[in-house]
Short mmCIF file of C-alpha atoms and ligand atoms in Angstrom, two decimals:
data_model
loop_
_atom_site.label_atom_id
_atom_site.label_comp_id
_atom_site.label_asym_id
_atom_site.label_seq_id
_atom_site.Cartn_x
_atom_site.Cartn_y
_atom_site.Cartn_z
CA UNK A 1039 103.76 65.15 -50.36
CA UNK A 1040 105.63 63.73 -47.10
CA UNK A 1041 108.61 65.32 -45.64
CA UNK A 1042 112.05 63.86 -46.56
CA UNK A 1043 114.96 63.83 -44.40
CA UNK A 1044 117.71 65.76 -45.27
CA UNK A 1045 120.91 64.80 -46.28
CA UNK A 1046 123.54 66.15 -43.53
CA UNK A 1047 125.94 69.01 -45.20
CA UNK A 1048 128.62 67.07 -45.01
CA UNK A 1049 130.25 63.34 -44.48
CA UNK A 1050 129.30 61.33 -42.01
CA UNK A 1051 132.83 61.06 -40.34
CA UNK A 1052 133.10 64.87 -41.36
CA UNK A 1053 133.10 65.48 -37.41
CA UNK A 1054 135.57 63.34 -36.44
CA UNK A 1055 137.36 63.16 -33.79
CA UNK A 1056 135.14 65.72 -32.04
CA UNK A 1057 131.69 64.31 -33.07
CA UNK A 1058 132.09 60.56 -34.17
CA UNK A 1059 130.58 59.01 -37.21
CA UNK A 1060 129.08 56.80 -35.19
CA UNK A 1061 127.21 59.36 -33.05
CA UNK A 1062 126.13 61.43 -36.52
CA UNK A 1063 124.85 57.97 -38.06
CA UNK A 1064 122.75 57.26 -35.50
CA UNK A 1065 121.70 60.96 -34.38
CA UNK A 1066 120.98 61.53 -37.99
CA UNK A 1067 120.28 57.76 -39.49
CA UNK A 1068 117.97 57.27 -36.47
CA UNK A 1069 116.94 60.34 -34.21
CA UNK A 1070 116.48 62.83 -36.73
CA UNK A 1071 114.78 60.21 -39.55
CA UNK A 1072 112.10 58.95 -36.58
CA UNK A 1073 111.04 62.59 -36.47
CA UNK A 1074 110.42 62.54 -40.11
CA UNK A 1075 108.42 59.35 -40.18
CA UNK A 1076 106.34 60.58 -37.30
CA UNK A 1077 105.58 63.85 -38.26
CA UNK A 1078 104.50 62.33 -42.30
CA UNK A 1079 102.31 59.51 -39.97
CA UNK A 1080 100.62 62.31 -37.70
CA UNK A 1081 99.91 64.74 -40.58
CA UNK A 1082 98.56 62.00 -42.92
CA UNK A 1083 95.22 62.62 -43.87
CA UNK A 1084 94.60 65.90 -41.40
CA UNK A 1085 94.31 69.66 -41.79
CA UNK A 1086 98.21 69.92 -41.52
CA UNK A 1087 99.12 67.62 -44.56
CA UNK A 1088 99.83 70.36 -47.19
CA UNK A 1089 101.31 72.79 -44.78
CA UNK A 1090 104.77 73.80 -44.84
CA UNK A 1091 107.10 72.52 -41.75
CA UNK A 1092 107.48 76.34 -40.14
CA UNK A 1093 103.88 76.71 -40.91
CA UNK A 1094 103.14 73.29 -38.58
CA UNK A 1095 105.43 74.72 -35.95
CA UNK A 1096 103.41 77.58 -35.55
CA UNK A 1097 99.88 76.53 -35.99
CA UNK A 1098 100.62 74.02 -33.41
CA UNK A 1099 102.70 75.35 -30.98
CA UNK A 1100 101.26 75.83 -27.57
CA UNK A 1101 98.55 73.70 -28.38
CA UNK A 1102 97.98 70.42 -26.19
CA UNK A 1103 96.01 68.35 -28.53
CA UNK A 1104 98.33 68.79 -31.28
CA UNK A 1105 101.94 68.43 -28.46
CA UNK A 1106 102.86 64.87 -30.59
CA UNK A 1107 102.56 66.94 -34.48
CA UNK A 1108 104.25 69.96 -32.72
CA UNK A 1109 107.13 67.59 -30.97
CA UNK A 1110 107.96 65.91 -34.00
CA UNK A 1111 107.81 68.85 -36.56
CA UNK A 1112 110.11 71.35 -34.29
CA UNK A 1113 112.89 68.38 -33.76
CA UNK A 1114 112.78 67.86 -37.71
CA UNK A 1115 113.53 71.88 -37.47
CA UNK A 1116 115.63 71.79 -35.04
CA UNK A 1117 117.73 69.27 -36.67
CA UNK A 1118 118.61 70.26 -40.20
CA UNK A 1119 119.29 73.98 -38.39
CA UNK A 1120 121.96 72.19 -36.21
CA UNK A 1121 123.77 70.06 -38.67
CA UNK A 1122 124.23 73.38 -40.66
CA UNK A 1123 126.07 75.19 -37.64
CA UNK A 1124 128.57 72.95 -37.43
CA UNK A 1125 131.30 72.21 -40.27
CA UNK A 1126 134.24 70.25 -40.35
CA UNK A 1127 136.26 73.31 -40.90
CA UNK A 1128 134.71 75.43 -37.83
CA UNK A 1129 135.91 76.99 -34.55
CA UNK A 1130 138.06 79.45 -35.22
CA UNK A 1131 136.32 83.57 -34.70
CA UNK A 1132 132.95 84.77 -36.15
CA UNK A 1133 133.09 87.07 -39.37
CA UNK A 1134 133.47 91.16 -38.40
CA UNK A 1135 129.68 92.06 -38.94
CA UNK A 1136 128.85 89.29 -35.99
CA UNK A 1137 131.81 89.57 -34.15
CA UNK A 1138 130.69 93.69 -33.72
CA UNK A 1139 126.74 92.69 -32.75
CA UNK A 1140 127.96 90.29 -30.31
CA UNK A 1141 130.77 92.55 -28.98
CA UNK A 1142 127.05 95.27 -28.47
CA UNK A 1143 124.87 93.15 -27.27
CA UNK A 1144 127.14 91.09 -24.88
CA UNK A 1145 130.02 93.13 -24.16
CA UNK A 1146 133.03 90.50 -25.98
CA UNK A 1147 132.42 87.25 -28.07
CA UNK A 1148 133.80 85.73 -24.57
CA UNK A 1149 131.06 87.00 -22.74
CA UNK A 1150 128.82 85.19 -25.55
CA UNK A 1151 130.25 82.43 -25.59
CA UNK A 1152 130.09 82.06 -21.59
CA UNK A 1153 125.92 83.19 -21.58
CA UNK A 1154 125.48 80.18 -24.35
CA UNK A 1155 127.64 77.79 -22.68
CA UNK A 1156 125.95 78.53 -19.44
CA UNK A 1157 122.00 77.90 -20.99
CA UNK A 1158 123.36 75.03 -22.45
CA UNK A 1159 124.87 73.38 -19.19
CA UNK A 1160 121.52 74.64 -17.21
CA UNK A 1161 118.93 73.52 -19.61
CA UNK A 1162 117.55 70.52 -17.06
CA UNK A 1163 117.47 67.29 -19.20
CA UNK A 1164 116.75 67.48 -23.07
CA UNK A 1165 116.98 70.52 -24.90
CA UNK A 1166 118.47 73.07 -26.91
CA UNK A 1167 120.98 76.34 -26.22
CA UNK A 1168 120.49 78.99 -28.70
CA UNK A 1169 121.97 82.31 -30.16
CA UNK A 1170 118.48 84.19 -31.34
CA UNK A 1171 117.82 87.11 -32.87
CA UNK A 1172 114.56 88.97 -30.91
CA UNK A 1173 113.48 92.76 -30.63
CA UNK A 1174 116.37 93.64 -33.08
CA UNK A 1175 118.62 92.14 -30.18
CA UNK A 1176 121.21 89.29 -30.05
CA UNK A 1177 120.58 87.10 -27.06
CA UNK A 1178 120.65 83.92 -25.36
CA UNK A 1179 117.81 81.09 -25.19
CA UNK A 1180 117.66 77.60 -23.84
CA UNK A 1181 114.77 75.23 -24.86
CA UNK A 1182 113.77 72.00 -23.63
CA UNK A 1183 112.91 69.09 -25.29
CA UNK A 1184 111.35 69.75 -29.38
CA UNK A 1185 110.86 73.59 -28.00
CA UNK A 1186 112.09 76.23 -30.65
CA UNK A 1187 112.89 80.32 -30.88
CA UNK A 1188 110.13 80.65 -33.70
CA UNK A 1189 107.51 79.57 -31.65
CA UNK A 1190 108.35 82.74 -28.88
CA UNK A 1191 108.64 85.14 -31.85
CA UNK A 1192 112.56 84.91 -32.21
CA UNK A 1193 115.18 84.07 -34.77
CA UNK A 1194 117.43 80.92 -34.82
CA UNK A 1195 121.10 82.36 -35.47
CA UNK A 1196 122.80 79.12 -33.78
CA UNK A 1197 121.93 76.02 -31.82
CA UNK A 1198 123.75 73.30 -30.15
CA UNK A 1199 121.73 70.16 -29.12
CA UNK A 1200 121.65 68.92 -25.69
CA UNK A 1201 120.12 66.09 -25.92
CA UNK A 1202 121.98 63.28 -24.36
CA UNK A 1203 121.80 61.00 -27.62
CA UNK A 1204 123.66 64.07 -29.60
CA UNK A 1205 127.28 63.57 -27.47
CA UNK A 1206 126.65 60.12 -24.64
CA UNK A 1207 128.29 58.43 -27.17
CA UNK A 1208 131.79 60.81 -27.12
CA UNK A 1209 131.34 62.65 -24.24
CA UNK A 1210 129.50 60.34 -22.05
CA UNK A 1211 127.55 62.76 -18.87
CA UNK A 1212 130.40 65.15 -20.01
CA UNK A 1213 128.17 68.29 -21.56
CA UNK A 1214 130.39 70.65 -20.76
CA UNK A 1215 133.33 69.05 -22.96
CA UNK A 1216 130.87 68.83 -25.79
CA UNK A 1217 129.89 72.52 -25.63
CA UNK A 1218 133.80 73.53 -25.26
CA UNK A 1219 134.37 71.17 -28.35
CA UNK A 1220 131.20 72.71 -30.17
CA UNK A 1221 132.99 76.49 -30.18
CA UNK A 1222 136.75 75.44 -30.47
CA UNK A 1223 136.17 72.95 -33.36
CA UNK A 1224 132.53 72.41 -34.80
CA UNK A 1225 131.24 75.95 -34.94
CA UNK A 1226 130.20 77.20 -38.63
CA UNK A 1227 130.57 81.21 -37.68
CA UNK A 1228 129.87 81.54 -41.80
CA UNK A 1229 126.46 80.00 -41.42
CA UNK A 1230 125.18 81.68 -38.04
CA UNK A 1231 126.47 84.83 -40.23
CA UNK A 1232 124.26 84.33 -42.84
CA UNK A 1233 121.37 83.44 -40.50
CA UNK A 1234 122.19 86.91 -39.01
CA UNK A 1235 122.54 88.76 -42.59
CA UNK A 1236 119.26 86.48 -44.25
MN1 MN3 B 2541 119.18 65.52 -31.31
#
């Protein structure tokens, strides 16, 4: 049984203006799908074929031999859990019960919103800027390349990809724009919520 990709949550020009269509068609269409066709052609026939994607992540993470399997099934992750924290209806504040655990464990949602902006513009080349949930504390993570908060025993509340391919197209070497953009316009506080909550 071969991974599918995912349809994204919402329309393609959803986004738009602050992430184009174009940009989601290919990040999705193209980026995103290549990880699904590699991961089915690496898994075919081999002790991971009937294991579920988290399961893949984790039995292969850390492990050289098995860096291409890992690579592929962790962007696949990575992936579907970014289109889902960003709506065409986001920005705006998080919901009270988040608002409070970010207001404890950072001092304001400002202060937040600063730490993640700041792992985002520092993560060195390809990568990811994340809002995990680790020792029953919020805090900040950056990632680089397929690299993912399950595999250092942490939660995924929120991720924004730093890759150049998700914003060269809008942005250009502008990463900082992006990540403004990503909080004032694209952020789906109702999701990361839920991740918090689930
Ligand atoms: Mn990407």
């Amino acid at each position: 049984m071969a991974f599918q990709l995912p349809e994204l949550p919402y329309a393609a020009n959803a986004l738009e203006p602050y992430i184009s269509q174009q940009t989601l068609e290919f990040h999705h269409g193209k980026h995103h799908k290549t990880y699904v066709d590699n991961l089915n052609r690496l898994v075919q026939a081999g002790a991971h074929e009937t294991k579920t994607l988290e399961q893949i992540i984790l039995d292969t993470a850390g492990n050289a031999q098995e860096m291409g399997i890992f690579n592929n099934a962790a962007q696949v992750w990575n992936h579907t859990f970014y289109w889902h924290c960003m709506s065409g209806q986001g920005g705006g504040v998080p919901g009270d019960r988040l608002e409070a655990a970010l207001i404890k464990d950072f001092g304001s949602v400002d202060a937040f919103k600063a730490a993640f902006k700041e792992a985002a513009l520092t993560q060195f080349g390809s990568g990811w800027a994340w809002l995990v949930m680790k020792d029953g504390k919020l805090s900040i993570m950056k990632t680089a390349n397929a690299d993912l908060p399950m595999a250092h025993g942490a939660k995924a509340l929120l991720t924004c990809d730093v890759w150049e391919h998700a914003y060269y197209l809008d942005y250009q070497n502008r990463r900082a724009d992006y990540v403004d953009v990503f909080f004032k316009h694209l952020v789906n506080w109702d999701f990361v919520q839920g991740q918090f909550e689930g």
